[in-house]
Short mmCIF file of C-alpha atoms in Angstrom, two decimals:
data_model
loop_
_atom_site.label_atom_id
_atom_site.label_comp_id
_atom_site.label_asym_id
_atom_site.label_seq_id
_atom_site.Cartn_x
_atom_site.Cartn_y
_atom_site.Cartn_z
CA MET W 756 169.52 172.93 83.48
CA ILE W 757 171.71 174.70 84.51
CA GLY W 758 170.48 177.14 86.44
CA LEU W 759 167.79 174.58 87.93
CA TYR W 760 170.91 173.08 89.09
CA ASN W 761 172.94 175.56 90.63
CA GLY W 762 169.22 176.59 92.14
CA ILE W 763 169.06 173.58 93.60
CA HIS W 764 172.59 173.53 95.02
CA CYS W 765 172.07 177.31 96.14
CA PHE W 766 168.02 177.25 97.48
CA LYS W 767 168.20 178.01 101.22
CA GLY W 768 164.70 177.79 102.61
CA ASP W 769 164.85 180.34 105.57
CA LYS W 770 164.84 183.21 103.07
CA GLY W 771 161.39 183.20 103.12
CA ILE W 772 161.23 182.84 99.39
CA GLU W 773 159.82 179.96 97.31
CA PHE W 774 161.78 177.10 95.75
CA VAL W 775 159.91 177.81 92.68
CA GLN W 776 160.11 181.46 91.95
CA PHE W 777 164.18 181.11 93.64
CA ALA W 778 164.67 178.72 90.53
CA ARG W 779 162.54 180.53 87.85
CA TYR W 780 165.09 183.34 89.13
CA CYS W 781 168.21 180.79 88.38
CA ILE W 782 167.15 179.82 85.20
CA LYS W 783 166.58 183.44 83.51
CA ARG W 784 169.70 184.17 84.65
CA ASN W 785 171.41 181.04 83.18
CA VAL W 786 169.66 182.11 79.85
CA ILE W 787 170.84 185.65 80.05
CA THR W 788 174.11 185.07 80.45
CA ALA W 789 174.35 182.28 78.34
CA VAL W 790 173.52 184.63 75.36
CA ARG W 791 175.32 187.62 76.71
CA ALA W 792 178.38 184.82 75.99
CA ALA W 793 177.13 183.77 72.61
CA ASN W 794 177.56 187.33 71.44
CA ARG W 795 180.72 187.95 72.31
CA GLN W 796 182.87 189.00 69.72
CA LYS W 797 185.90 188.10 72.14
CA HIS W 798 186.42 184.58 70.37
CA GLN W 799 185.53 185.13 67.36
CA PRO W 800 188.65 185.27 65.33
CA LEU W 801 189.37 181.74 66.82
CA ASN W 802 186.41 180.94 65.05
CA SER W 803 186.74 182.38 61.87
CA TYR W 804 190.36 181.88 61.17
CA VAL W 805 192.04 181.41 57.98
CA SER W 806 194.22 178.14 57.31
CA ILE W 807 197.97 178.62 57.82
CA TRP W 808 198.30 176.79 55.03
CA GLY W 809 196.47 178.37 52.13
CA GLU W 810 194.44 177.00 49.39
CA ASP W 811 197.68 176.48 47.51
CA GLY W 812 200.11 175.44 51.06
CA ASN W 813 200.76 171.66 51.14
CA GLU W 814 198.78 170.28 54.31
CA THR W 815 195.34 170.61 54.30
CA ASP W 816 193.23 170.86 57.98
CA GLU W 817 192.43 166.81 56.54
CA ASP W 818 196.64 166.03 57.03
CA LEU W 819 196.02 167.65 60.55
CA PRO W 820 196.18 164.87 63.48
CA LEU W 821 192.47 164.51 65.11
CA VAL W 822 192.89 165.17 69.00
CA PRO W 823 191.29 162.51 70.53
CA ASP W 824 187.64 163.16 72.38
CA PRO W 825 188.30 162.50 76.31
CA GLU W 826 185.07 160.95 75.99
CA VAL W 827 185.58 158.34 73.96
CA ALA W 828 189.61 157.79 75.52
CA VAL W 829 187.46 156.70 78.58
CA ILE W 830 185.28 154.72 77.79
CA GLU W 831 187.53 152.93 76.05
CA ALA W 832 190.30 152.70 78.71
CA GLU W 833 187.25 151.50 80.81
CA SER W 834 186.56 148.64 77.84
CA VAL W 835 189.97 147.57 78.27
CA GLN W 836 190.35 147.28 81.65
CA ILE W 837 186.76 144.90 82.19
CA LEU W 838 187.98 143.43 78.83
CA ASP W 839 191.75 142.67 80.94
CA GLU W 840 189.60 141.51 83.76
CA GLY W 841 187.61 139.00 81.65
CA LEU W 842 190.38 137.77 80.52
CA LYS W 843 192.29 137.64 83.88
CA SER W 844 189.43 135.49 85.81
CA CYS W 845 189.05 132.84 82.18
CA LEU W 846 192.46 132.24 82.03
CA SER W 847 195.77 130.67 84.05
CA LYS W 848 198.44 133.02 84.64
CA MET W 849 200.52 130.81 82.17
CA GLU W 850 197.81 131.80 79.80
CA TYR W 851 197.23 134.83 80.33
CA LYS W 852 201.17 134.98 79.76
CA VAL W 853 201.40 133.53 76.97
CA LEU W 854 198.29 135.79 75.20
CA VAL W 855 199.77 139.11 76.43
CA MET W 856 203.14 138.02 74.90
CA PHE W 857 201.30 136.99 71.80
CA LEU W 858 199.13 140.16 70.89
CA GLU W 859 203.02 141.91 71.74
CA GLY W 860 203.72 140.19 68.94
CA LYS W 861 205.68 138.25 69.66
CA SER W 862 206.85 134.34 68.03
CA TYR W 863 205.90 131.12 69.79
CA VAL W 864 209.94 130.58 69.94
CA GLU W 865 210.11 133.90 71.83
CA ILE W 866 206.76 132.92 74.26
CA ALA W 867 208.77 129.85 74.75
CA GLU W 868 211.76 131.06 76.41
CA GLY W 869 210.30 133.82 77.86
CA ILE W 870 208.31 131.04 80.23
CA ASN W 871 209.98 128.42 80.27
CA LYS W 872 208.13 126.21 78.40
CA ASN W 873 208.34 124.52 74.45
CA ILE W 874 207.07 125.45 71.62
CA LYS W 875 204.32 123.02 71.83
CA SER W 876 203.17 124.00 75.07
CA VAL W 877 202.96 127.78 74.14
CA ASP W 878 200.38 126.10 70.63
CA ASN W 879 198.58 124.29 72.97
CA ALA W 880 198.14 127.35 75.15
CA LEU W 881 197.27 129.59 72.17
CA GLN W 882 194.75 127.01 70.94
CA ARG W 883 192.93 126.67 74.49
CA ILE W 884 192.69 130.86 74.57
CA ARG W 885 191.04 130.01 71.42
CA ASN W 886 188.42 127.74 72.85
CA LYS W 887 187.66 129.76 75.97
CA ILE W 888 187.14 133.08 74.67
CA LYS W 889 184.70 131.38 71.62
CA GLY W 890 183.16 128.92 74.13
CA ALA W 891 182.43 131.90 77.03
CA GLY W 892 182.07 134.93 75.60
CA LEU W 893 185.02 136.52 77.67
CA LEU W 894 183.32 136.77 81.07
CA CYS W 895 183.63 133.87 82.80
CA GLN W 896 182.21 134.17 85.76
CA ASP W 897 183.93 131.64 88.20
CA ARG W 898 187.60 132.30 88.46
CA LYS W 899 189.38 128.93 87.04
CA THR W 900 192.63 127.75 89.24
CA ASN W 901 195.72 129.26 88.03
CA ASN W 902 198.21 127.40 87.27
#
């Protein structure tokens, strides 16, 4: 597929060659290059490594930190952004501030002090947030008036 893609971008009809012949040539060359790269021995030490911890060491491969998959990281970041936009469209400004502070682990008292409201207002705001999230499924279409 990469060979075909490269053939599409490199093809020039004014050279007197049909596209089918040119694409076949590009694909064939790409397959040959891939086979040569796979048969190279230059990366063999990396592919057949021996753990530096050894069999009697304290750590195993399972103990090593996992490197996150970049694709998963991008998808998660986009999901968080979509969720955040959905929350902002459903909640008033005050409710959104309360939710952010609540998710940061702050107590009702700390939230009340942070937004200059009483504790009962914070509790009421959290109840409204719960109801809005349950009722709207987080994807409110119309923007509510912000307090």
